[in-house]
Coordinates of C-alpha atoms in Angstrom, one line a residue:
Chain G
M4 CA 102.8 -12.4 136.9
S5 CA 101.8 -13.4 132.7
Y6 CA 99.7 -16.3 132.7
E7 CA 102.0 -18.3 130.9
D8 CA 104.5 -17.9 133.8
E9 CA 101.8 -19.4 135.8
I10 CA 101.7 -21.9 134.1
N11 CA 105.2 -22.5 133.7
Q12 CA 106.1 -21.9 137.9
D13 CA 103.0 -24.1 138.2
I14 CA 104.7 -27.3 136.1
L15 CA 108.0 -26.6 137.3
N16 CA 106.4 -27.2 141.4
S17 CA 104.7 -29.7 139.7
K18 CA 101.2 -28.2 140.6
K19 CA 98.3 -30.0 138.5
L20 CA 97.3 -27.5 135.7
P21 CA 93.8 -26.5 135.4
E22 CA 92.0 -29.1 133.4
K23 CA 91.2 -26.5 130.8
L24 CA 93.7 -24.1 130.0
E25 CA 92.3 -20.8 129.3
I26 CA 92.2 -20.7 125.4
S27 CA 89.9 -18.1 124.8
V28 CA 91.7 -15.6 126.8
L29 CA 95.2 -17.1 124.8
R30 CA 93.9 -16.7 121.3
Y31 CA 92.2 -12.7 121.5
F32 CA 95.7 -12.1 123.1
W33 CA 97.1 -13.9 119.9
Q34 CA 95.1 -12.9 117.4
S35 CA 94.8 -8.9 118.7
N36 CA 98.5 -8.6 118.5
P37 CA 99.4 -6.3 115.7
L38 CA 102.0 -7.8 114.1
I39 CA 99.8 -10.8 113.1
G40 CA 99.2 -10.6 109.9
K41 CA 96.4 -12.4 107.5
K42 CA 98.1 -15.2 105.4
T43 CA 97.8 -13.7 102.5
D44 CA 100.3 -10.5 103.8
S45 CA 102.7 -12.9 104.3
I46 CA 102.7 -14.4 100.5
P47 CA 105.2 -11.4 99.7
R48 CA 107.0 -11.5 102.7
F49 CA 107.6 -14.6 101.0
L50 CA 109.1 -13.6 98.2
R51 CA 110.9 -11.1 98.9
K52 CA 113.2 -14.0 100.8
I53 CA 113.5 -15.4 97.8
D54 CA 117.0 -15.1 95.1
V55 CA 116.4 -14.2 91.8
L56 CA 113.2 -12.7 92.9
S57 CA 115.8 -10.0 94.4
N58 CA 115.1 -7.3 91.9
F59 CA 111.5 -6.2 92.4
S60 CA 110.2 -3.9 95.2
E61 CA 107.8 -4.0 97.4
N62 CA 105.1 -3.4 95.5
E63 CA 105.9 -5.4 92.9
L64 CA 106.0 -8.2 94.8
R65 CA 102.3 -7.4 96.7
I66 CA 100.6 -7.0 92.5
L67 CA 103.2 -10.3 91.5
A68 CA 101.5 -11.9 94.3
K69 CA 98.1 -11.6 93.9
Y70 CA 98.7 -13.3 89.9
L71 CA 100.1 -16.5 91.8
H72 CA 97.9 -19.2 92.3
L73 CA 98.6 -21.5 96.0
R74 CA 97.5 -24.7 95.9
K75 CA 96.9 -27.0 98.4
F76 CA 98.7 -31.1 97.9
Q77 CA 98.0 -34.4 99.5
P78 CA 100.7 -36.5 100.7
G79 CA 102.0 -38.3 97.2
E80 CA 99.6 -36.1 94.6
V81 CA 101.7 -35.8 91.4
I82 CA 101.5 -31.5 91.2
F83 CA 102.6 -32.4 87.2
K84 CA 103.7 -36.2 85.3
Q85 CA 106.8 -36.4 82.9
G86 CA 105.9 -35.9 79.2
E87 CA 102.7 -34.2 80.5
L88 CA 102.5 -30.6 78.7
G89 CA 102.4 -28.3 81.0
V90 CA 101.6 -24.1 81.2
G91 CA 102.9 -23.3 85.4
F92 CA 106.7 -22.3 86.6
Y93 CA 106.2 -23.6 90.3
L94 CA 107.5 -21.8 94.0
L95 CA 107.1 -24.0 96.6
Y96 CA 105.6 -21.7 99.8
N97 CA 105.3 -25.1 102.3
G98 CA 106.5 -28.7 103.0
Y99 CA 108.6 -30.6 100.0
A100 CA 108.2 -31.6 96.5
D101 CA 110.4 -34.8 94.9
I102 CA 111.8 -34.9 91.0
I103 CA 111.4 -37.7 89.8
V104 CA 112.4 -38.8 85.8
E105 CA 110.6 -42.3 84.1
N106 CA 112.6 -44.0 82.0
T107 CA 109.5 -45.0 79.5
E108 CA 111.1 -46.1 76.5
G109 CA 111.8 -49.6 79.0
T110 CA 112.9 -52.9 76.2
D111 CA 112.4 -55.7 77.2
E112 CA 114.9 -56.9 80.4
V113 CA 114.8 -53.0 81.0
K114 CA 111.3 -52.1 82.4
P115 CA 110.3 -48.7 82.7
S116 CA 111.5 -47.7 86.2
S117 CA 111.2 -44.2 87.6
K118 CA 114.7 -42.7 88.9
H119 CA 114.2 -39.9 92.6
I120 CA 116.5 -37.1 91.2
L121 CA 116.6 -34.4 93.5
T122 CA 113.7 -33.4 96.6
L123 CA 113.7 -29.8 96.2
E124 CA 111.8 -28.0 99.4
K125 CA 110.4 -24.5 101.2
S126 CA 111.6 -21.7 98.5
D127 CA 112.5 -24.1 95.6
Y128 CA 111.7 -23.7 92.3
F129 CA 110.4 -25.8 89.3
G130 CA 108.9 -25.9 85.6
E131 CA 110.5 -22.9 84.7
L132 CA 110.7 -23.2 81.1
A133 CA 107.0 -23.7 80.7
L134 CA 106.8 -20.3 80.9
L135 CA 109.6 -19.9 78.4
Q136 CA 108.4 -22.6 75.5
E137 CA 105.2 -22.4 72.4
I138 CA 104.7 -26.6 73.8
S139 CA 106.7 -27.5 76.5
I140 CA 106.7 -31.3 77.5
R141 CA 108.0 -31.8 81.5
N142 CA 110.6 -33.1 81.7
A143 CA 110.5 -34.8 84.8
S144 CA 107.6 -35.4 87.3
A145 CA 106.6 -34.0 90.1
V146 CA 104.9 -34.8 93.4
S147 CA 104.2 -33.9 97.1
R148 CA 106.3 -35.2 99.8
Q149 CA 103.9 -35.2 102.8
G150 CA 101.6 -32.3 102.0
C151 CA 102.7 -28.9 100.2
E152 CA 101.6 -25.6 99.2
L153 CA 103.4 -24.1 96.1
L154 CA 102.7 -21.0 94.1
G155 CA 102.3 -21.4 90.5
L156 CA 101.8 -18.7 88.1
F157 CA 101.0 -19.7 84.5
K158 CA 100.2 -19.0 81.3
P159 CA 97.4 -16.7 81.4
D160 CA 99.1 -15.2 84.5
L161 CA 101.9 -13.4 82.5
E162 CA 100.2 -13.1 79.6
E163 CA 98.2 -10.5 81.5
L164 CA 100.7 -9.3 83.2
I165 CA 102.9 -8.5 80.2
N166 CA 99.3 -7.0 79.4
H167 CA 98.9 -4.7 82.0
Y168 CA 102.1 -4.7 84.9
P169 CA 104.2 -4.3 81.2
V170 CA 107.7 -3.8 83.6
I171 CA 106.3 -6.3 86.9
A172 CA 106.0 -8.6 83.6
A173 CA 109.2 -8.2 82.7
K174 CA 111.3 -8.4 86.1
L175 CA 109.9 -11.6 86.7
L176 CA 111.0 -13.0 82.7
Q177 CA 114.8 -11.8 83.7
S178 CA 114.7 -13.4 86.5
I179 CA 113.3 -16.1 84.7
S180 CA 116.1 -16.4 82.1
L181 CA 118.4 -16.3 85.1
I182 CA 117.1 -18.9 86.5
V183 CA 117.1 -20.8 82.8
A184 CA 120.8 -19.5 82.6
N185 CA 121.8 -20.4 85.9
R186 CA 120.5 -24.1 84.8
L187 CA 122.5 -23.7 81.3
F188 CA 125.7 -22.7 82.5
S189 CA 125.8 -25.9 85.3
L190 CA 124.6 -28.0 82.1
T191 CA 127.3 -27.1 80.0
R192 CA 129.8 -27.5 82.6
E193 CA 128.1 -31.3 83.2
V194 CA 129.1 -32.1 79.1
Q195 CA 132.3 -30.8 79.3
E196 CA 133.6 -32.3 82.3
L197 CA 131.1 -35.6 80.6
K198 CA 132.6 -34.9 77.3
Y199 CA 136.1 -35.3 78.9
K200 CA 135.4 -38.1 80.5
L201 CA 134.4 -40.0 77.6
S202 CA 137.7 -39.5 75.8
S203 CA 140.2 -40.2 78.4
Y204 CA 137.8 -43.8 78.7
E205 CA 137.7 -44.3 74.5
K206 CA 142.2 -42.9 75.0
D207 CA 141.7 -46.0 77.7
Q208 CA 139.8 -48.3 75.0
D209 CA 142.1 -48.0 73.3
A210 CA 145.7 -47.9 75.0
S211 CA 144.1 -51.5 76.6
N212 CA 143.2 -53.0 72.9
Chain I
M2 CA 112.0 -44.6 96.4
P3 CA 108.6 -42.7 96.7
Q4 CA 105.9 -43.8 94.0
I5 CA 103.9 -41.9 91.8
S6 CA 100.2 -42.5 92.8
I7 CA 97.4 -40.2 92.6
N8 CA 95.4 -39.4 96.4
T9 CA 92.6 -41.6 94.7
K10 CA 88.9 -41.3 96.2
R11 CA 89.8 -37.2 97.1
E12 CA 90.9 -36.4 93.8
R13 CA 87.9 -38.7 92.2
F14 CA 85.9 -36.6 94.1
K15 CA 86.9 -33.1 93.6
L16 CA 87.2 -34.5 90.2
I17 CA 83.0 -34.9 90.5
F18 CA 82.2 -32.4 92.6
F19 CA 84.0 -29.8 90.1
I20 CA 82.5 -31.0 86.4
S21 CA 79.3 -31.7 88.3
T22 CA 79.2 -28.1 89.5
L23 CA 79.7 -27.3 85.9
L24 CA 77.2 -28.9 84.4
L25 CA 74.4 -27.9 86.8
A26 CA 75.4 -23.7 86.2
F27 CA 75.2 -24.8 82.1
I28 CA 72.1 -26.7 82.7
G29 CA 70.6 -23.7 84.8
L30 CA 71.8 -21.2 82.3
A31 CA 70.1 -23.5 78.6
A32 CA 66.9 -24.0 81.4
M33 CA 66.7 -20.5 81.9
P34 CA 66.6 -18.3 78.8
R35 CA 65.6 -14.8 81.1
V36 CA 68.1 -15.2 82.5
S37 CA 70.4 -16.3 80.7
I38 CA 70.6 -14.4 77.2
P39 CA 71.2 -11.1 79.0
L40 CA 74.0 -13.2 80.7
L41 CA 75.4 -14.3 77.5
L42 CA 74.7 -10.5 75.7
G43 CA 76.2 -8.8 79.1
Y44 CA 79.2 -11.5 78.6
V45 CA 79.8 -10.1 74.5
I46 CA 79.7 -7.0 75.0
F47 CA 82.1 -7.2 78.0
L48 CA 84.6 -9.1 76.0
I49 CA 84.3 -6.4 72.8
V50 CA 85.2 -3.5 75.7
Y51 CA 87.8 -5.1 78.5
P52 CA 90.4 -4.9 76.6
A53 CA 90.5 -1.1 76.9
V54 CA 91.2 -1.9 80.4
P55 CA 94.1 -2.7 80.8
T56 CA 95.1 0.1 78.2
L57 CA 93.7 2.5 80.4
E58 CA 95.4 1.7 83.5
K59 CA 98.7 2.0 81.7
L60 CA 97.6 5.5 81.4
G61 CA 98.7 5.6 85.1
I62 CA 94.8 5.0 86.0
N63 CA 93.8 2.9 88.5
R64 CA 91.4 0.0 88.1
V65 CA 88.8 0.9 90.1
G66 CA 89.3 4.3 87.8
S67 CA 89.5 3.0 84.7
I68 CA 86.6 0.4 84.6
W69 CA 84.4 3.0 85.8
I70 CA 85.8 4.9 82.5
V71 CA 85.5 2.2 80.4
F72 CA 81.7 2.0 82.1
S73 CA 80.5 5.8 80.7
A74 CA 82.0 5.6 77.9
L75 CA 79.9 2.2 77.3
I76 CA 77.0 4.4 78.6
F77 CA 77.3 6.7 76.7
F78 CA 77.7 5.5 73.4
S79 CA 75.0 2.9 73.5
I80 CA 72.2 6.1 74.5
Y81 CA 73.3 7.9 72.1
P82 CA 71.8 5.5 69.7
F83 CA 69.3 3.8 71.8
V84 CA 67.2 7.6 72.0
K85 CA 68.3 8.3 68.0
V86 CA 68.4 5.5 66.5
V87 CA 65.3 2.9 68.2
P88 CA 62.4 5.2 67.6
T89 CA 63.5 6.0 63.9
V90 CA 63.6 1.5 63.2
T91 CA 60.5 1.3 65.8
A92 CA 58.8 3.9 63.1
E93 CA 60.3 2.0 60.3
I94 CA 58.9 -1.1 61.8
E95 CA 55.2 0.5 61.6
N96 CA 55.0 2.0 58.8
V97 CA 56.9 -1.1 57.2
Q98 CA 52.2 -3.1 58.1
Y99 CA 51.9 -0.4 55.3
F100 CA 53.7 -1.3 53.4
L101 CA 52.7 -5.2 54.0
P102 CA 49.6 -5.0 51.7
K103 CA 50.8 -3.8 49.2
I104 CA 53.9 -6.2 48.1
E105 CA 51.1 -8.8 49.1
K106 CA 48.5 -7.4 46.0
Y107 CA 52.6 -7.0 44.2
V108 CA 52.6 -11.0 44.9
T109 CA 49.0 -12.5 44.4
K110 CA 48.9 -10.3 41.3
K111 CA 52.4 -11.4 39.9
Y112 CA 51.1 -14.5 40.4
E113 CA 48.3 -14.6 39.1
E114 CA 49.3 -13.2 36.1
L115 CA 51.8 -15.8 35.5
R116 CA 49.1 -18.6 35.9
I117 CA 47.5 -17.4 33.5
E118 CA 50.2 -17.9 31.0
V119 CA 50.8 -21.2 32.2
R120 CA 47.5 -21.9 31.5
E121 CA 47.8 -20.0 27.5
K122 CA 50.7 -21.7 26.8
T123 CA 51.3 -25.7 28.0
S124 CA 46.7 -25.5 29.4
F125 CA 47.9 -26.2 32.6
E126 CA 45.7 -25.2 35.8
I127 CA 48.0 -24.5 37.8
G128 CA 46.5 -25.6 42.1
D129 CA 46.6 -22.0 44.3
K130 CA 45.7 -23.2 47.1
Y131 CA 48.9 -23.6 48.5
F132 CA 49.9 -20.3 47.2
F133 CA 47.3 -19.3 48.9
Q134 CA 48.8 -21.4 52.4
A135 CA 51.6 -19.3 52.1
L136 CA 50.7 -15.5 51.7
D137 CA 48.4 -17.2 54.8
W138 CA 51.3 -17.8 57.2
I139 CA 53.3 -15.5 56.1
R140 CA 51.0 -12.8 57.0
K141 CA 50.2 -14.3 60.2
T142 CA 54.5 -13.8 60.7
S143 CA 54.4 -10.9 59.8
T144 CA 52.5 -9.6 61.6
N145 CA 52.7 -11.5 65.1
I146 CA 56.2 -10.1 64.2
L147 CA 54.1 -6.4 64.9
L148 CA 51.7 -7.5 67.1
N149 CA 55.1 -7.7 69.9
I150 CA 57.4 -5.6 69.4
P151 CA 55.5 -4.4 72.3
K152 CA 56.8 -7.0 73.8
I153 CA 60.2 -7.2 72.6
L154 CA 60.7 -3.6 74.0
A155 CA 59.3 -4.0 77.2
S156 CA 62.5 -7.5 77.8
L157 CA 64.1 -4.4 76.0
L158 CA 63.6 -2.4 78.6
E159 CA 65.0 -5.5 80.7
W160 CA 67.8 -5.6 79.6
I161 CA 69.1 -1.5 79.7
F162 CA 68.5 -2.1 83.4
F163 CA 69.7 -5.6 83.5
I164 CA 72.9 -5.6 80.6
P165 CA 74.8 -3.0 82.1
L166 CA 74.9 -4.3 86.1
I167 CA 76.3 -7.5 84.4
I168 CA 79.2 -5.6 82.4
F169 CA 79.8 -3.7 85.3
F170 CA 80.8 -6.5 87.6
L171 CA 81.9 -8.2 84.8
L172 CA 84.8 -5.6 84.5
K173 CA 84.7 -4.8 88.2
D174 CA 85.0 -8.6 89.7
G175 CA 85.6 -10.7 87.1
K176 CA 88.8 -11.4 88.3
K177 CA 87.0 -13.2 91.6
F178 CA 84.6 -15.3 90.0
K179 CA 87.3 -16.5 87.1
R180 CA 89.5 -17.3 91.0
G181 CA 87.1 -18.8 92.9
I182 CA 86.5 -21.3 90.2
L183 CA 90.1 -22.1 89.5
K184 CA 90.3 -22.5 93.6
L185 CA 87.7 -25.6 92.9
T186 CA 89.5 -26.1 90.4
P187 CA 90.7 -29.7 90.9
N188 CA 94.2 -30.3 90.9
S189 CA 94.5 -32.9 88.1
I190 CA 93.6 -31.3 86.4
F191 CA 94.0 -27.5 86.9
E192 CA 96.9 -27.1 84.6
R193 CA 95.0 -28.1 81.1
F194 CA 91.8 -26.3 82.6
Y195 CA 92.9 -23.6 83.3
F196 CA 95.0 -23.4 80.7
L197 CA 92.3 -24.4 78.0
S198 CA 89.3 -22.2 79.6
H199 CA 91.8 -19.2 78.3
Q200 CA 92.4 -20.2 75.5
F201 CA 88.9 -20.3 74.7
N202 CA 88.6 -16.9 75.9
K203 CA 91.2 -15.1 74.4
K204 CA 89.7 -16.7 71.3
L205 CA 85.9 -16.3 72.0
G206 CA 86.8 -12.2 72.1
D207 CA 88.1 -12.5 68.7
Y208 CA 85.9 -14.3 67.3
I209 CA 83.0 -11.2 68.7
F210 CA 84.6 -8.6 67.9
A211 CA 86.0 -9.6 64.1
K212 CA 82.3 -10.5 63.9
F213 CA 81.7 -6.6 65.3
V214 CA 83.0 -5.5 62.9
E215 CA 82.8 -7.6 59.8
A216 CA 78.7 -6.7 60.9
S217 CA 78.7 -3.1 61.2
I218 CA 80.9 -3.0 57.8
V219 CA 78.2 -4.7 56.4
G220 CA 75.2 -2.5 58.1
I221 CA 77.3 0.5 57.1
T222 CA 77.9 -0.3 53.8
I223 CA 74.0 -1.2 52.9
T224 CA 72.4 1.8 55.4
S225 CA 74.6 4.3 53.3
G226 CA 73.6 1.9 49.7
L227 CA 70.1 2.5 50.0
L228 CA 70.4 6.2 51.3
I229 CA 72.6 7.4 48.0
L230 CA 69.5 5.0 45.9
N231 CA 66.7 7.0 48.1
V232 CA 65.2 3.8 48.8
R233 CA 62.8 3.9 52.1
F234 CA 63.6 2.0 55.5
A235 CA 66.8 1.7 54.7
L236 CA 69.0 2.4 58.2
L237 CA 65.6 -1.0 59.1
F238 CA 67.5 -3.3 56.2
G239 CA 70.7 -2.3 57.0
L240 CA 69.6 -3.7 61.1
I241 CA 68.4 -6.4 59.4
A242 CA 71.3 -7.6 57.0
A243 CA 73.8 -6.0 60.4
I244 CA 72.8 -8.8 62.5
T245 CA 71.5 -11.5 59.5
N246 CA 75.3 -11.7 58.6
I247 CA 76.0 -12.5 62.4
I248 CA 74.7 -15.6 60.8
P249 CA 77.5 -17.8 58.7
Y250 CA 76.0 -19.4 54.9
V251 CA 72.6 -18.2 55.3
G252 CA 72.7 -15.1 57.6
P253 CA 73.2 -12.0 54.3
V254 CA 70.6 -14.4 52.1
I255 CA 68.6 -13.7 54.7
G256 CA 69.5 -10.3 55.4
F257 CA 68.9 -9.6 51.8
I258 CA 65.6 -11.2 51.2
P259 CA 63.1 -8.3 53.4
G260 CA 65.3 -5.3 51.1
L261 CA 64.9 -7.7 47.6
L262 CA 61.2 -8.0 48.6
F263 CA 60.7 -3.9 49.2
S264 CA 62.1 -3.0 46.6
L265 CA 60.7 -5.4 44.2
A266 CA 56.7 -4.1 45.3
E267 CA 57.7 -1.5 45.8
Y268 CA 59.4 0.2 42.6
G269 CA 59.2 -3.1 40.4
P270 CA 61.9 -4.3 37.9
G271 CA 63.7 -1.5 36.9
T272 CA 67.0 0.4 37.0
T273 CA 66.4 0.9 41.0
L274 CA 66.1 -3.2 42.1
G275 CA 69.1 -4.1 39.8
A276 CA 70.7 -1.4 42.0
V277 CA 69.6 -3.1 45.3
I278 CA 70.5 -5.9 43.9
M279 CA 73.7 -4.7 42.6
L280 CA 74.8 -3.3 46.1
F281 CA 73.8 -6.4 47.9
V282 CA 76.3 -8.3 45.8
V283 CA 79.2 -5.9 46.3
A284 CA 78.2 -5.3 50.2
N285 CA 78.5 -9.6 50.5
A286 CA 81.5 -9.9 48.2
I287 CA 83.4 -6.7 50.6
D288 CA 82.5 -8.9 53.0
I289 CA 83.6 -12.8 51.9
A290 CA 86.5 -11.1 49.9
I291 CA 87.9 -9.2 52.2
V292 CA 86.7 -8.6 55.9
F293 CA 86.2 -12.2 56.2
P294 CA 89.7 -13.5 55.7
I295 CA 90.8 -10.8 57.1
L296 CA 89.2 -11.5 60.8
V297 CA 87.1 -13.8 60.6
S298 CA 88.9 -16.7 59.4
K299 CA 92.1 -16.9 61.7
V300 CA 89.8 -17.1 64.7
V301 CA 88.3 -19.6 63.8
D302 CA 88.9 -22.9 61.7
L303 CA 85.8 -24.9 61.6
H304 CA 85.1 -27.3 58.9
P305 CA 81.6 -25.6 56.3
L306 CA 79.8 -28.7 57.3
T307 CA 80.3 -28.3 61.3
V308 CA 79.5 -24.5 60.9
V309 CA 75.8 -25.6 58.6
V310 CA 75.7 -28.4 62.2
S311 CA 75.3 -26.1 65.0
V312 CA 73.8 -24.0 63.2
I313 CA 71.1 -25.6 62.7
L314 CA 71.3 -26.7 66.7
G315 CA 71.6 -23.4 67.8
S316 CA 68.5 -22.4 66.6
Q317 CA 67.0 -24.9 67.0
W318 CA 67.9 -24.3 71.2
L319 CA 68.2 -20.3 71.6
G320 CA 66.4 -19.1 68.3
M321 CA 68.4 -16.9 66.5
V322 CA 70.9 -15.6 69.8
G323 CA 71.3 -19.7 69.6
M324 CA 72.6 -19.5 65.7
I325 CA 75.1 -15.9 66.7
I326 CA 76.4 -18.1 69.8
S327 CA 76.6 -22.3 67.9
I328 CA 80.1 -20.6 66.8
P329 CA 82.1 -20.1 69.2
F330 CA 80.2 -23.4 71.1
A331 CA 81.2 -24.9 69.0
A332 CA 84.7 -23.8 69.2
A333 CA 84.8 -24.7 72.4
L334 CA 83.5 -28.4 72.2
K335 CA 86.4 -29.1 68.8
L336 CA 89.1 -27.6 71.1
I337 CA 87.9 -30.0 74.4
A338 CA 87.6 -33.0 72.1
Q339 CA 90.9 -32.2 70.7
E340 CA 91.8 -32.3 74.4
V341 CA 90.5 -35.7 75.3
Y342 CA 92.2 -37.3 71.8
K343 CA 95.5 -36.4 72.5
E344 CA 94.5 -37.1 76.3
I345 CA 93.3 -40.4 74.6
Y346 CA 95.9 -41.4 72.3
Q347 CA 98.8 -40.3 73.3
E348 CA 100.1 -42.6 75.8

């Protein structure tokens, strides 16, 4: 019988458990498991699961992972602020991040307020425009919720990637263009819808007058 | 609704720790010139040779292999000048001490003639106290330099072992150092710090490369010109002109003085002297009119006054090396000041 089963049996029989579990023994067997890798190995594995990076080969993901910066944020810590100059693209490795838009142009009646737009979760990404624009001003703020881990890629990294691994850089830029194109597409749809709504609203107004 | 707030205490602690680490590193470097000067030189050479590594990597050679190729090439190409140029330059410097009395005699004679002429024409006696004091000072300093040559060579020997080591490890582990520093950087300033340091490094690399090319062009022009004119110590004067050329504004003038004095004493006011003056003027004209606008001015845009002030401060702090590094240092300060200015005045 395994140690685990033995303990389970003891629990079922409502026997008294040993005061101190053999943690060191458990840890030894756990760590000697060849399938458990180090954390750095799991970043390429994490990247594999992201849709927009599907055109990368395993080796390319491994190289890309070397250029990413793992940053840890405390609960409520600001990742970046709206209106700040941005140079980084982030992937959510762990935890949640809130995207918040602040209404800074507050008049006397309407005070500056912040509006929660959406919550991003694991393997979501944000800030991709910062890599593409010459001078990129953040459109919204990002705040860590309950603490999160991010993988950041910054302009200097992209430059270095272009110099050292042009193929990977091209694939990465392709992925980022894909993200931007998708966002642009949905944005165009939204604008069309709003325009249609606006025109029908104006017609209604004219009719009622 | 989530509120935007910085986790103040912890973040502030991180920020203070990070900034004080950076400050301590700077103070440490400033306090130990024996280590920091070869470190700086190693870093400068690293910046010049580093672009070759990605080029080799693109050809399919792996990173370690391309580092070894770059490093071996660097060693190979620096051994030749050391074996060939150093003995020649040393011999020339040693020969200079035999020419120094000649120059001194020439200057004293000219001064005596001038004194007599002034006395005859205006019956005014020029005192020679200051003149002999100045002459004495020059004699003492030049003897000092000559006596110190073994000492300089000794430190050069130390550098020959130390600097390649620094360059090799910068090539090999430079990325790890950078990662280590970035890991320490607090979240609130991470993006800005990373981008600024990257921009500064790029600027510094471009500046050093441009200056290196500029100094080589001036040095080669003057050396070959002097060789054609058959002036002695051509290599030495070319080398002096190349090194002093790195110092803005005053450098070319300083580099010109030894050559001018020597040819005045050796050949007298004649065609050779005229040709030497022409040569220096032409070399500097090429530098100012063609090389500088194309290469250097695009890299650093500092006000001329800032340049002069930073050169003076640099010379006071680290001597010759200080004069050379003052410009990139001032450019870095300007970059940081601009960022802080934006931060304060934008909101």
